[in-house]
Amino acid sequence: MAIEYQYPEYEVVRDHDRCIGCRVCERQCANCVHAFIEEKERMTADESKCVNCHRCVALCPTHALKIVKNAHTFRENANWSGQLIREVYRQADTGGVLLSSMGNPQNHPVYFDKILINASQVTNPSNDPLREPVETRVFLGKKSHRIERDGRGAILPKIMPSLQLKVPVLFSAMSYGSISYNAHEALARAAEALGICYNTGEGGLHEDLKKYGKNTIVQVASGRFGVHVDYLLSGAAIEIKMGQGAKPGIGGHLPGSKIFGDVAKTRMIPAGADAISPAPHHDIYSIEDLRQLIYVLKEATAYQKPVIVKIAAVHNIAAIASGIARSGADIIAIDGFRGGTGAAPTRIRDNVGIPIELAVASVDRRLREEGIRNEVSLLAGGSIRSSADIVKAVALGADAVYIATAALLSLGCHLCRSCHAGRCNWGIATQVPELTKRLNPELGHARLINLVNAWEHEIKEMMGGMGINSIEALRGNRLMLRGVGLTQKELDILGIRHAGE
Amino acid sequence: MIIDATGLHFRDLNDKIRGGGESIRIEHCLGQRYILSGQKGKKVTIAGTPGNALGACLNGCDITVYGNAQDAVGDTMNDGRIVVHGDAGDALGYAMRGGRIFIRGSAGYRTGIHMKEYGDKKPAIVIGGGAGSFLGEYMAGGVILVLGLGLEGCPLGNFTATGMHGGRIYVKKGQAPPHLDGRLTVGDADEADLAVIRPLLDEYAAAFRVKAEPIRKAGFYAIKPDTDNPYKTLYAAN
C-alpha cells in the first residue's frame, strides 16, 4: 500500500531573530499552521496545512515570516508535473473528484496580453481627460431600432428597461453563502457609491441589503434559491444564470455545513441541507424555454426590469448568443473560462470553455452580421484584470464588463484558491463568525471605490489618448486594437489586425 | 369579473387580470402563457386551456382550470393553490417552495424537480393519475402524492427522485415502484406520513368530487432520501 504523505507545497520561513513569540500568526491562521512550543519558547509551523494565503505574513508585527515555494521536487518530468502526480495521489487516496477554487490558473494564452491599444499622433488630436470630458456612462439593455417623432417632429422617447452605469463595470455574481455578509455589504455599498451594480449571485438577497436595490442585480439560477416576487422586484435587473465560466455545463452546490443562520434564511432553505443547483434549469431545455422564463420574470415584474442571461463562453458561443438575443433577453453576460468560483471541479475549471476575448469578439460580430446587435447589450467577464482589459474588451464589442476576482483582491483576497475549504483567513469566502469579522465592510467598500475610480481614470486616459470621448464610440472599435504574436486565424476571430499593419 | 380571452395576447390578458377585481373568471382561454405570473390575492377560474407557465412565481392566488394545463405550471411558485380539472404538461411545479397544486389527471415529465421547503412553507403536488419520468429529481423538500387512479401499472416513470435529498414522495400502493436510485429508501407510509397524506387526499377528493376513502384504504408507499447531504463524499480538496 502506498504511504499517503505528500510533501507540503509551501515552506513557512520564520526568522527566529525577528520572531518575538507574540503568537499573532497562530491566532490568525484558521488552518492551524502555526503553534507555540512552550518548552522551547519558540514558534513552529505545520506546512502541510498551509494554503499560502499570506494572512500570517501580513499581520506579523516584526516581518519575521515569509511563505516560499518548497524546493522539494519530484524527478523532473516535462510530461508528469509535480502537480499532476500529487493529484493522482490525492484521488487514489480518496476516490474524490478534485475540487478547486477561483479561476483557471493554467498556462493558457491570455489574448488580452497579446492585444495592444492605439493612440493618436499628429493626424488626430488626443484628449486630456483632466481637461476635457470623457463619457464613461453606459446604458445596458435593448436599444430602439428607429427614432419615432410626433407630428411636430419632436422625438418620442421610447425607453426600454435599462441599467445605467457611471462606468462600464459591474461586480459579478457571488452568492451570500459562498462569500460572507461583510463582503456582500462592501460590494453593495461600493456599487451604490460608484453608480454601478453588484450581483447577488444565486443565494438570495439579505434583507439588510435591500436598500441597495437600485444598484443590485438579483440572480435566478437553476436552484431558484431565495427567488420570489419581492426578491425579483428588489433589484435593478434580473439575471438568469445559465452558466459560469469556471464550470460550464455543471451546476453547483453549497455544502450544508455552510448553510445556517442568515444564509439559510436568505436562500429560504433549511439549515444544514445541501443547496444543490442542477446543471441545467430543468424548465429550460431550449431557446424557447429560456424565452418562457424571461417572460415569466418580465410578467412578474411588470416589464420594469431588464433581464440578463448569463452564459459561459463555450465553443458555439456565437450561435448560442444569437438565440438568446432573439429570446427576449435585454442583456447577455458572457463568462470566459478564466472566471473565478467558490468551488469547481478542477478538471472542469481548467479544461472547459473558451477565452472571453475570442468569445466576445465572435458574439459581437455574429450579432452585427445578423442585424440584432442592438437587441441586447453584451457584458464580458471571466478575468478582467485591469483597466486595459476593460478597454480591450469594449473595443472587441462588449458594452461593459463584470469583475469579481479583482473586487475580491481589493477586499483582501490573496488568491490562495482555497475558497472551497470555507476557512478564508481574510473573512471573504467563509461563514465562520471569527473569520468574517476580519473583513470590515467600511474599509472594504472604500477600497472597492478606490479601485474602480482608479480604473475609471485610466480608462479615460486611454480613451483620451485614442481621441475617443465616449464608451459608445469605443465599443466594437477594433481599429483601436492590434495583435502581437497572434496567428492569422486568431486575428480573424478577434477581428483585429496585426501590429504594424 | 369575466374576461373573454378570445384572441387576446398574453400581455393584454394579464393586464386585464391585474386590473380586474379579486375574483375573476377567464373564458375561452386558448394557450395564453404566463397567466398570473407573480400575482397574489386573486381567485381565478379559467375555462379552456391556459398556455405554458400558468401561475409561475405565483405568490398566493387560488387558480382553478376547467380543462388541461400545459408546461411549467406553478414554476418557482411561492404560495397559493392551483387546481387543474384535467392533465398537466411537463415541468410542473419546478423548484416550487410553497403552495399546493392538484392535478385531476396525469402530469408530464419532470414534475416537481427541485421542490424545496422552508420554515412553514411546505409545497405539495397531488397527481390523480400518473407522472412522467424524472418526477421529483433533486427534490429538496415538500410533498408529492401520486394516486395512479384509473391506471393499470405503476404510475411513476423512469428516474424517479434521482438526486432527491429532502421531502417525500408518496405513491398509492399497487404495482411496486420502478427501480430507484440507491440513495433512496422505499417503504410503507407510516403514521407520520399518513398525517401528511390525509389532508392532501381530502383536498383532492373535495376539489374533484371523488371519494377519498377507497384511495386511502389502498395504502401508500413512501419514497425518502437517506441523506440531505448527498455529495459529502464526492470531492477531494485540491
XYZ file of C-alpha atoms in Angstrom:
739
model
C 0.000 0.000 0.000
C 1.205 3.482 -0.813
C 2.213 5.762 2.012
C -0.067 8.796 1.983
C 2.301 11.574 2.997
C 2.659 14.367 0.454
C 5.401 16.864 0.973
C 3.924 20.354 1.524
C 3.853 22.712 -1.425
C 4.997 25.694 0.615
C 7.526 26.318 3.283
C 6.936 28.708 6.158
C 10.209 30.551 6.650
C 10.462 32.149 10.072
C 13.293 34.433 11.054
C 13.700 33.440 14.694
C 15.859 36.503 15.338
C 12.876 38.648 14.480
C 10.122 36.466 15.925
C 9.011 37.781 19.316
C 6.685 34.892 20.028
C 3.584 37.105 20.081
C 1.583 34.236 18.529
C -0.402 36.503 16.205
C 0.270 34.053 13.367
C -1.148 31.228 15.462
C -4.317 33.160 16.270
C -4.808 34.384 12.724
C -4.424 31.076 10.919
C -7.729 29.210 10.615
C -5.800 26.339 9.051
C -3.826 25.893 12.302
C -0.401 26.040 10.629
C 1.386 27.856 13.456
C 1.901 26.619 17.006
C 3.915 27.668 20.044
C 6.220 25.137 21.656
C 6.098 26.036 25.331
C 9.246 24.202 26.450
C 11.365 25.736 23.716
C 9.532 29.073 23.839
C 9.556 29.047 20.101
C 7.025 29.125 17.271
C 6.787 26.231 14.883
C 4.757 25.539 11.745
C 2.980 22.587 10.154
C 3.311 23.486 6.496
C 1.126 20.627 5.336
C -1.867 22.769 6.324
C -0.634 25.995 4.699
C -2.574 27.349 1.702
C -0.249 30.330 1.138
C -2.873 32.982 1.891
C -0.353 35.395 3.470
C -2.576 36.238 6.432
C 0.235 35.484 8.910
C 2.796 37.257 6.774
C 0.678 40.399 6.551
C -0.024 40.510 10.292
C 3.370 39.561 11.687
C 4.445 42.739 13.531
C 8.151 42.085 13.020
C 8.000 40.790 9.442
C 9.547 37.557 10.592
C 7.536 35.368 8.188
C 7.566 34.533 4.529
C 5.985 31.712 2.575
C 8.132 30.288 -0.196
C 7.595 27.581 -2.736
C 9.056 24.387 -1.483
C 12.160 23.302 -3.344
C 11.313 19.681 -2.634
C 10.575 18.139 -6.003
C 9.827 15.005 -7.919
C 12.319 13.911 -10.517
C 11.928 16.399 -13.343
C 9.467 15.373 -15.980
C 8.057 17.671 -18.644
C 5.024 15.430 -19.022
C 4.223 14.472 -15.451
C 4.353 17.712 -13.485
C 4.558 17.571 -9.716
C 1.036 18.955 -9.585
C -0.329 16.089 -11.707
C 1.499 13.475 -9.655
C 0.123 14.923 -6.435
C -3.385 14.985 -7.878
C -3.191 11.302 -8.777
C -2.073 10.519 -5.229
C -4.920 12.601 -3.846
C -7.516 10.777 -5.914
C -6.008 7.377 -5.212
C -6.309 8.219 -1.518
C -9.864 9.484 -1.557
C -11.656 8.433 -4.729
C -12.902 12.019 -4.883
C -13.471 14.463 -7.708
C -10.762 17.123 -7.411
C -12.236 20.369 -6.176
C -10.621 23.783 -6.650
C -11.487 27.440 -6.330
C -11.076 30.737 -8.154
C -10.125 30.998 -11.817
C -8.233 28.681 -14.114
C -4.539 29.026 -13.172
C -3.211 27.033 -16.141
C -0.856 28.491 -18.679
C -3.406 29.043 -21.456
C -2.929 32.028 -23.771
C -4.224 35.327 -22.398
C -5.304 37.195 -25.520
C -5.645 40.491 -23.679
C -1.868 40.366 -23.209
C -1.366 39.957 -26.950
C -3.513 42.910 -27.892
C -2.197 46.470 -27.937
C -4.153 49.727 -27.855
C -3.836 52.601 -30.308
C -3.122 56.272 -29.565
C -3.392 59.456 -31.601
C -0.290 61.064 -33.095
C -0.143 64.177 -35.270
C -3.017 63.445 -37.621
C -5.742 63.476 -34.998
C -5.677 65.061 -31.588
C -5.797 63.147 -28.347
C -7.956 64.377 -25.471
C -6.867 65.194 -21.964
C -9.394 63.667 -19.557
C -8.345 66.097 -16.824
C -9.414 68.996 -19.021
C -11.966 67.585 -21.448
C -14.963 65.412 -20.696
C -14.687 61.713 -21.477
C -18.008 59.952 -21.079
C -17.832 56.590 -19.335
C -21.545 56.279 -18.657
C -23.300 53.365 -20.358
C -26.886 52.190 -20.676
C -27.424 48.459 -20.859
C -30.488 46.971 -22.478
C -32.350 46.888 -25.766
C -31.973 49.930 -27.985
C -34.709 51.235 -30.265
C -34.332 50.406 -33.947
C -35.600 53.714 -35.199
C -36.345 57.180 -33.963
C -40.027 57.974 -33.729
C -41.287 61.552 -33.887
C -44.582 63.220 -33.191
C -46.436 65.457 -35.651
C -44.206 68.435 -34.874
C -41.025 66.474 -35.331
C -40.156 66.100 -31.673
C -38.507 62.805 -30.799
C -40.735 60.411 -28.887
C -38.503 58.801 -26.309
C -39.216 55.099 -26.164
C -37.206 53.931 -23.221
C -36.863 50.200 -22.755
C -35.969 48.968 -19.279
C -32.251 49.532 -18.911
C -29.413 49.662 -16.451
C -27.446 52.864 -16.169
C -23.833 52.618 -15.057
C -21.437 55.501 -14.404
C -18.538 53.322 -15.516
C -18.772 50.201 -17.676
C -18.016 47.905 -14.740
C -20.249 45.671 -12.612
C -19.368 43.379 -9.750
C -20.260 39.905 -10.920
C -22.350 37.311 -9.173
C -21.053 35.894 -5.917
C -23.651 34.365 -3.655
C -24.177 35.056 0.016
C -23.001 31.729 1.350
C -20.069 31.446 -0.987
C -18.853 34.801 0.355
C -19.573 36.468 3.668
C -22.176 39.041 4.582
C -19.470 41.639 5.113
C -18.153 41.025 1.606
C -21.673 41.476 0.213
C -22.187 44.651 2.200
C -18.889 46.081 0.936
C -19.848 45.272 -2.672
C -23.351 46.721 -2.303
C -22.187 49.949 -0.699
C -19.388 50.401 -3.216
C -21.798 49.785 -6.100
C -24.112 52.467 -4.753
C -21.319 54.990 -4.264
C -19.885 54.270 -7.720
C -23.202 54.332 -9.571
C -22.761 50.766 -10.774
C -24.267 47.406 -9.791
C -23.294 44.357 -7.836
C -24.889 40.941 -8.279
C -26.427 38.817 -5.519
C -25.480 35.529 -7.107
C -27.886 32.686 -6.534
C -28.047 32.812 -2.759
C -30.892 35.310 -2.416
C -30.792 38.879 -1.130
C -30.161 39.526 2.563
C -32.957 41.742 3.868
C -30.496 44.296 5.276
C -29.096 44.848 1.781
C -32.460 45.507 0.139
C -31.856 49.244 0.494
C -29.149 48.995 -2.162
C -31.720 47.624 -4.624
C -31.125 50.288 -7.271
C -27.560 49.021 -7.506
C -28.383 45.337 -7.220
C -28.780 42.655 -9.848
C -30.762 39.732 -8.480
C -29.882 36.357 -9.883
C -32.153 33.448 -10.774
C -30.204 30.218 -11.094
C -31.303 26.619 -11.509
C -31.777 26.100 -7.769
C -34.049 29.191 -7.553
C -32.786 29.803 -4.017
C -34.452 32.784 -2.383
C -36.335 33.597 -5.599
C -39.786 35.081 -5.060
C -41.621 38.101 -6.389
C -40.377 40.571 -3.749
C -36.812 39.477 -4.488
C -37.311 39.995 -8.217
C -38.756 43.436 -7.574
C -35.936 44.393 -5.195
C -33.202 44.699 -7.816
C -32.484 46.959 -10.768
C -32.199 43.985 -13.122
C -32.715 40.227 -13.045
C -30.034 37.816 -14.204
C -30.824 34.272 -15.303
C -27.705 32.247 -14.719
C -27.412 29.570 -17.373
C -23.712 29.027 -16.967
C -20.497 30.164 -15.355
C -17.063 30.427 -16.949
C -15.314 28.493 -14.194
C -17.588 25.484 -14.587
C -19.510 25.486 -17.853
C -22.085 22.742 -18.137
C -22.327 21.838 -14.490
C -24.316 23.123 -11.551
C -23.100 23.819 -8.102
C -23.735 23.024 -4.540
C -23.091 24.811 -1.346
C -22.440 22.168 1.313
C -24.896 22.027 4.188
C -22.080 22.910 6.578
C -22.083 26.483 5.199
C -25.862 26.818 5.361
C -27.039 28.086 8.693
C -28.467 31.241 10.222
C -28.920 34.071 7.771
C -27.506 32.081 4.854
C -30.313 29.514 5.208
C -32.869 32.266 5.742
C -31.727 34.236 2.697
C -31.715 31.135 0.488
C -35.016 30.078 2.002
C -33.885 26.527 2.663
C -33.429 24.534 5.869
C -30.135 24.872 7.744
C -27.723 22.009 7.250
C -29.158 20.690 3.976
C -27.023 20.895 0.833
C -28.047 23.668 -1.565
C -27.875 21.937 -4.929
C -28.162 23.829 -8.193
C -28.825 21.351 -11.004
C -26.571 21.600 -14.051
C -29.369 22.847 -16.310
C -32.522 24.664 -15.338
C -34.888 21.721 -15.735
C -37.553 24.050 -17.061
C -35.169 25.256 -19.804
C -34.156 22.788 -22.490
C -34.304 25.173 -25.461
C -34.180 28.820 -26.510
C -37.999 28.740 -26.480
C -37.964 27.565 -22.872
C -35.470 30.299 -21.998
C -37.815 32.822 -23.561
C -40.525 31.407 -21.354
C -38.582 32.048 -18.155
C -37.585 35.518 -19.344
C -41.244 36.392 -19.864
C -42.280 34.834 -16.567
C -39.852 37.204 -14.887
C -40.932 40.161 -17.012
C -44.611 39.475 -16.339
C -43.923 39.063 -12.626
C -42.170 42.449 -12.538
C -44.467 44.324 -14.949
C -41.733 44.732 -17.595
C -39.825 47.169 -15.369
C -36.572 45.243 -15.124
C -34.082 44.372 -17.839
C -33.327 40.646 -17.926
C -29.743 39.471 -18.234
C -28.919 35.951 -19.403
C -25.508 34.814 -18.225
C -23.749 32.042 -20.110
C -20.309 30.509 -20.039
C -18.101 31.057 -23.089
C -18.155 27.731 -24.918
C -17.475 26.525 -28.448
C -20.658 27.596 -30.219
C -20.981 30.790 -28.245
C -21.930 32.977 -31.225
C -24.867 30.792 -32.238
C -26.000 30.468 -28.625
C -25.829 34.224 -28.108
C -27.776 34.772 -31.299
C -30.526 32.561 -29.926
C -30.522 34.398 -26.611
C -30.672 37.765 -28.367
C -33.879 36.550 -30.014
C -35.314 35.128 -26.801
C -36.337 38.453 -25.303
C -33.264 38.935 -23.097
C -32.103 42.539 -22.749
C -28.500 41.818 -21.846
C -26.211 38.826 -22.433
C -23.383 38.259 -19.979
C -20.604 36.032 -21.278
C -18.241 34.493 -18.770
C -14.841 33.370 -20.044
C -13.065 30.211 -18.971
C -10.715 32.030 -16.623
C -13.579 33.267 -14.457
C -13.458 32.577 -10.754
C -15.618 30.445 -8.486
C -16.049 29.488 -4.867
C -15.694 25.837 -5.844
C -15.470 23.902 -9.091
C -14.171 20.512 -10.114
C -10.511 21.132 -11.021
C -10.696 19.333 -14.341
C -13.687 21.362 -15.475
C -12.273 24.670 -14.316
C -9.006 24.009 -16.110
C -10.248 22.392 -19.325
C -13.758 23.501 -20.251
C -14.773 26.691 -22.046
C -13.002 29.265 -24.184
C -11.287 32.628 -23.562
C -13.545 35.647 -23.160
C -11.591 37.702 -25.704
C -12.430 35.292 -28.532
C -15.981 34.766 -27.280
C -16.971 38.416 -27.015
C -15.401 39.274 -30.380
C -17.196 36.474 -32.194
C -20.535 37.143 -30.483
C -20.369 40.856 -31.279
C -19.562 40.102 -34.920
C -22.293 37.494 -35.248
C -24.962 39.763 -33.758
C -23.910 42.625 -36.032
C -23.953 40.351 -39.095
C -27.456 39.268 -38.195
C -28.608 42.830 -37.581
C -29.576 42.139 -33.972
C -26.694 43.720 -32.068
C -28.996 46.430 -30.707
C -31.416 43.838 -29.350
C -29.031 43.182 -26.477
C -26.123 44.631 -24.576
C -23.074 42.450 -24.033
C -21.263 42.011 -20.738
C -17.840 40.390 -20.734
C -16.440 38.660 -17.665
C -14.091 35.838 -16.889
C -10.915 37.506 -15.919
C -10.926 41.205 -16.476
C -7.800 42.136 -14.548
C -7.170 45.791 -15.247
C -8.488 48.923 -16.900
C -6.563 47.941 -20.047
C -8.502 44.660 -20.196
C -11.719 46.712 -19.968
C -10.711 48.983 -22.841
C -9.789 45.953 -24.940
C -12.991 44.072 -24.064
C -15.108 47.087 -25.013
C -13.198 47.587 -28.254
C -13.806 43.906 -29.024
C -17.545 44.503 -28.676
C -18.566 44.455 -25.006
C -20.848 47.153 -23.598
C -19.453 46.708 -20.096
C -17.529 44.182 -18.029
C -18.130 42.064 -14.977
C -15.332 41.917 -12.406
C -15.165 39.691 -9.350
C -11.680 38.370 -8.707
C -10.302 41.926 -8.876
C -13.049 43.047 -6.495
C -12.167 40.299 -4.031
C -8.472 41.178 -4.281
C -9.472 44.703 -3.244
C -11.158 43.222 -0.189
C -8.014 41.385 0.820
C -8.155 38.123 -1.140
C -4.669 36.756 -1.821
C -5.782 34.226 -4.431
C -4.771 31.182 -2.430
C -7.607 29.399 -4.239
C -8.934 27.599 -1.182
C -12.441 29.105 -1.000
C -13.996 25.622 -1.075
C -12.468 24.893 2.324
C -14.599 27.630 3.927
C -11.771 28.815 6.183
C -10.865 32.031 4.396
C -8.442 33.848 6.669
C -9.368 37.148 5.035
C -13.044 36.834 6.014
C -14.317 36.674 2.441
C -15.109 33.096 1.418
C -16.229 31.861 4.807
C -19.199 31.911 7.158
C -17.214 31.373 10.363
C -18.025 34.389 12.573
C -14.476 34.781 13.934
C -13.217 34.959 10.348
C -15.973 37.028 8.698
C -15.467 39.834 11.220
C -11.945 40.293 9.869
C -13.429 41.936 6.786
C -14.543 45.440 7.693
C -17.220 46.464 5.173
C -16.476 50.151 5.756
C -12.821 49.768 4.789
C -13.689 47.169 2.144
C -16.175 49.361 0.351
C -13.700 52.262 0.359
C -11.069 50.040 -1.267
C -13.530 48.906 -3.941
C -14.365 52.531 -4.659
C -10.654 53.317 -4.921
C -10.093 50.511 -7.383
C -12.951 51.401 -9.705
C -12.187 55.135 -9.529
C -8.564 54.452 -10.434
C -9.619 52.224 -13.315
C -12.109 54.807 -14.487
C -9.362 57.393 -14.676
C -7.084 55.013 -16.548
C -9.883 54.154 -18.989
C -10.395 57.854 -19.623
C -6.696 58.375 -20.208
C -6.500 55.507 -22.681
C -9.645 56.674 -24.445
C -8.424 60.249 -24.467
C -5.153 59.080 -25.944
C -7.055 57.484 -28.795
C -9.050 60.661 -29.308
C -12.230 58.875 -28.250
C -14.516 60.623 -25.800
C -17.238 58.088 -25.065
C -17.603 54.374 -24.389
C -20.208 54.353 -27.163
C -17.504 55.327 -29.644
C -15.075 52.740 -28.297
C -17.495 49.821 -28.373
C -16.582 47.373 -31.115
C -13.971 49.834 -32.401
C -11.472 47.163 -33.413
C -9.370 49.645 -35.370
C -8.105 50.758 -31.984
C -6.585 47.326 -31.368
C -3.626 45.449 -32.855
C -2.425 41.939 -32.120
C 1.126 40.858 -31.397
C 2.338 37.315 -31.888
C -1.068 36.023 -32.972
C -1.839 33.749 -35.911
C -3.984 34.974 -38.767
C -6.787 32.724 -37.528
C -6.680 34.297 -34.079
C -6.618 37.777 -35.579
C -9.581 36.903 -37.797
C -11.652 35.690 -34.865
C -10.770 38.765 -32.822
C -11.445 40.887 -35.913
C -8.234 42.858 -35.444
C -5.081 43.415 -37.460
C -1.534 42.564 -36.515
C 0.675 45.288 -35.100
C 2.436 47.064 -37.929
C -0.481 46.618 -40.326
C -65.455 39.838 -13.301
C -65.489 37.840 -16.532
C -62.726 38.173 -19.129
C -63.259 36.759 -22.604
C -59.760 35.690 -23.662
C -60.680 35.115 -27.286
C -57.885 36.474 -29.448
C -56.162 38.235 -26.541
C -52.363 38.421 -26.402
C -50.977 37.215 -23.095
C -49.810 40.692 -22.137
C -53.256 42.152 -22.673
C -54.877 39.269 -20.824
C -52.509 39.667 -17.877
C -53.082 43.428 -17.834
C -56.807 42.818 -17.619
C -56.305 40.312 -14.824
C -54.066 42.719 -12.917
C -56.625 45.474 -13.360
C -59.558 43.182 -12.532
C -61.004 42.511 -9.106
C -60.208 39.810 -6.633
C -62.492 37.272 -8.271
C -62.065 36.654 -11.990
C -63.362 34.148 -14.492
C -61.454 33.785 -17.743
C -63.424 32.278 -20.592
C -62.282 30.861 -23.927
C -58.699 30.695 -22.764
C -56.583 29.327 -25.588
C -52.874 28.993 -24.996
C -52.133 32.359 -23.396
C -48.915 31.988 -21.432
C -47.721 33.376 -18.085
C -51.234 33.820 -16.690
C -51.000 35.282 -13.157
C -47.204 35.125 -13.160
C -46.038 36.512 -9.817
C -49.555 37.544 -8.742
C -51.227 37.259 -5.369
C -54.594 37.796 -3.713
C -56.872 36.714 -6.559
C -59.317 33.874 -7.054
C -59.334 32.951 -10.722
C -61.182 30.284 -12.652
C -60.128 29.521 -16.195
C -62.312 27.816 -18.779
C -60.294 26.496 -21.705
C -56.613 25.728 -21.971
C -54.103 28.142 -20.454
C -50.654 28.185 -22.062
C -47.272 27.438 -20.545
C -46.117 28.849 -17.221
C -49.562 29.256 -15.671
C -49.060 30.671 -12.182
C -45.270 30.802 -12.448
C -43.715 32.556 -9.436
C -47.256 32.586 -8.031
C -47.344 34.403 -4.727
C -50.758 33.471 -3.350
C -53.713 33.144 -5.775
C -56.306 30.407 -5.990
C -56.491 29.209 -9.599
C -58.904 26.612 -10.944
C -58.630 25.400 -14.525
C -61.557 23.676 -16.183
C -59.545 21.997 -18.891
C -55.977 20.829 -19.311
C -52.898 22.831 -18.395
C -49.689 22.904 -20.365
C -46.000 23.023 -19.381
C -44.373 24.713 -16.400
C -47.494 25.200 -14.272
C -46.520 26.733 -10.918
C -42.860 27.155 -11.867
C -40.951 28.600 -8.870
C -44.287 29.008 -7.080
C -44.075 30.597 -3.640
C -47.646 30.463 -2.361
C -51.245 29.827 -3.466
C -53.217 26.951 -4.957
C -53.667 25.650 -8.498
C -56.370 23.089 -9.284
C -56.488 21.556 -12.766
C -59.544 19.559 -13.846
C -57.569 17.689 -16.450
C -53.939 16.804 -17.214
C -50.825 18.947 -16.871
C -47.790 19.104 -19.141
C -44.075 18.872 -18.384
C -42.021 20.628 -15.694
C -44.975 21.050 -13.327
C -44.055 22.867 -10.109
C -40.376 23.255 -10.914
C -38.482 24.494 -7.856
C -41.715 25.406 -6.068
C -41.274 26.497 -2.475
C -44.817 26.962 -1.275
C -48.492 26.405 -2.102
C -50.370 23.397 -3.429
C -51.072 22.034 -6.908
C -53.813 19.476 -7.612
C -53.966 17.738 -10.985
C -57.049 15.610 -11.517
C -55.429 13.533 -14.263
C -51.789 12.940 -15.058
C -48.689 15.133 -15.209
C -45.911 15.050 -17.796
C -42.177 14.639 -17.452
C -40.006 16.463 -14.906
C -42.731 17.109 -12.335
C -41.658 18.704 -9.058
C -37.972 18.877 -9.850
C -36.091 20.691 -7.105
C -39.145 21.318 -4.957
C -37.997 22.735 -1.671
C -39.382 23.853 1.640
C -38.514 26.497 4.163
C -39.974 27.220 7.584
C -43.754 26.994 7.401
C -43.658 26.748 3.621
C -44.193 23.129 2.594
C -45.289 22.831 -1.023
C -47.418 19.918 -2.217
C -48.302 18.443 -5.592
C -51.082 15.895 -5.853
C -51.455 13.990 -9.122
C -54.567 11.900 -9.608
C -53.193 9.780 -12.441
C -49.561 9.095 -13.217
C -46.392 11.157 -13.509
C -43.841 11.026 -16.327
C -40.161 10.279 -15.913
C -37.835 12.356 -13.704
C -40.515 13.017 -11.074
C -39.008 14.790 -8.059
C -35.448 14.917 -9.332
C -33.191 16.914 -6.972
C -36.170 17.194 -4.645
C -35.138 19.148 -1.552
C -38.420 19.460 0.331
C -42.205 19.375 0.133
C -44.556 16.541 -0.759
C -45.571 14.851 -3.989
C -48.532 12.486 -3.831
C -49.265 10.274 -6.857
C -52.560 8.380 -6.802
C -52.442 6.408 -10.055
C -56.237 6.444 -10.344
C -57.512 4.585 -13.369
C -54.048 3.289 -14.263
C -53.092 -0.359 -14.520
C -49.334 -0.287 -13.953
C -47.030 1.758 -11.783
C -47.918 5.455 -12.044
C -44.244 6.510 -11.974
C -41.860 6.805 -14.901
C -38.117 6.250 -15.062
C -35.511 8.030 -12.952
C -37.994 8.978 -10.269
C -36.442 11.067 -7.469
C -32.848 10.842 -8.686
C -30.746 13.169 -6.552
C -33.576 13.628 -4.064
C -32.211 14.995 -0.784
C -35.308 16.225 1.029
C -39.098 15.969 1.098
C -41.307 12.945 0.469
C -42.910 11.252 -2.500
C -45.966 9.137 -1.749
C -47.490 6.695 -4.210
C -50.718 4.807 -3.810
C -49.978 1.126 -3.409
C -50.338 -1.169 -6.347
C -47.578 -2.340 -8.595
C -44.187 -1.826 -6.961
C -42.361 1.390 -7.845
C -39.769 1.070 -10.622
C -36.051 0.840 -9.938
C -34.998 3.844 -7.884
C -31.689 5.489 -7.093
C -29.713 3.567 -4.451
C -29.718 6.617 -2.183
C -33.473 6.364 -1.694
C -35.484 4.259 0.652
C -38.905 2.917 -0.288
C -41.277 1.615 2.338
C -44.840 1.724 3.558
C -46.086 5.130 4.649
C -46.041 5.312 8.443
C -48.369 7.243 10.750
C -46.426 10.483 10.347
C -46.604 10.085 6.576
C -50.326 9.378 6.675
C -50.837 12.548 8.700
C -49.356 14.438 5.758
C -51.223 12.440 3.117
C -54.700 12.629 4.673
C -55.419 16.367 4.334
C -53.962 16.429 0.817
C -56.087 13.491 -0.229
C -59.177 15.059 1.318
C -58.484 18.305 -0.520
C -58.038 16.394 -3.789
C -61.281 14.489 -3.185
C -63.176 17.687 -2.400
C -61.771 19.544 -5.407
C -62.631 16.826 -7.891
C -65.650 15.295 -6.138
C -64.236 11.799 -5.727
C -64.288 9.571 -2.673
C -61.136 9.670 -0.568
C -61.837 6.553 1.454
C -61.203 3.849 -1.206
C -57.946 5.544 -2.165
C -56.816 5.788 1.413
C -57.620 2.146 2.061
C -55.208 1.017 -0.641
C -52.305 2.407 1.394
C -49.201 4.240 0.219
C -45.520 3.746 -0.450
C -43.203 6.454 0.853
C -40.037 7.347 -1.041
C -37.497 9.115 1.147
C -33.896 10.221 0.707
C -31.381 8.652 3.062
C -29.357 11.882 3.441
C -29.730 15.598 2.997
C -26.032 15.906 2.131
C -25.818 13.623 -0.923
C -22.459 14.879 -2.184
C -20.485 14.956 1.026
C -18.069 12.246 -0.055
C -17.837 13.173 -3.717
C -14.914 15.579 -3.562
C -11.227 15.746 -2.752
C -9.956 19.226 -1.919
C -7.212 20.127 -4.368
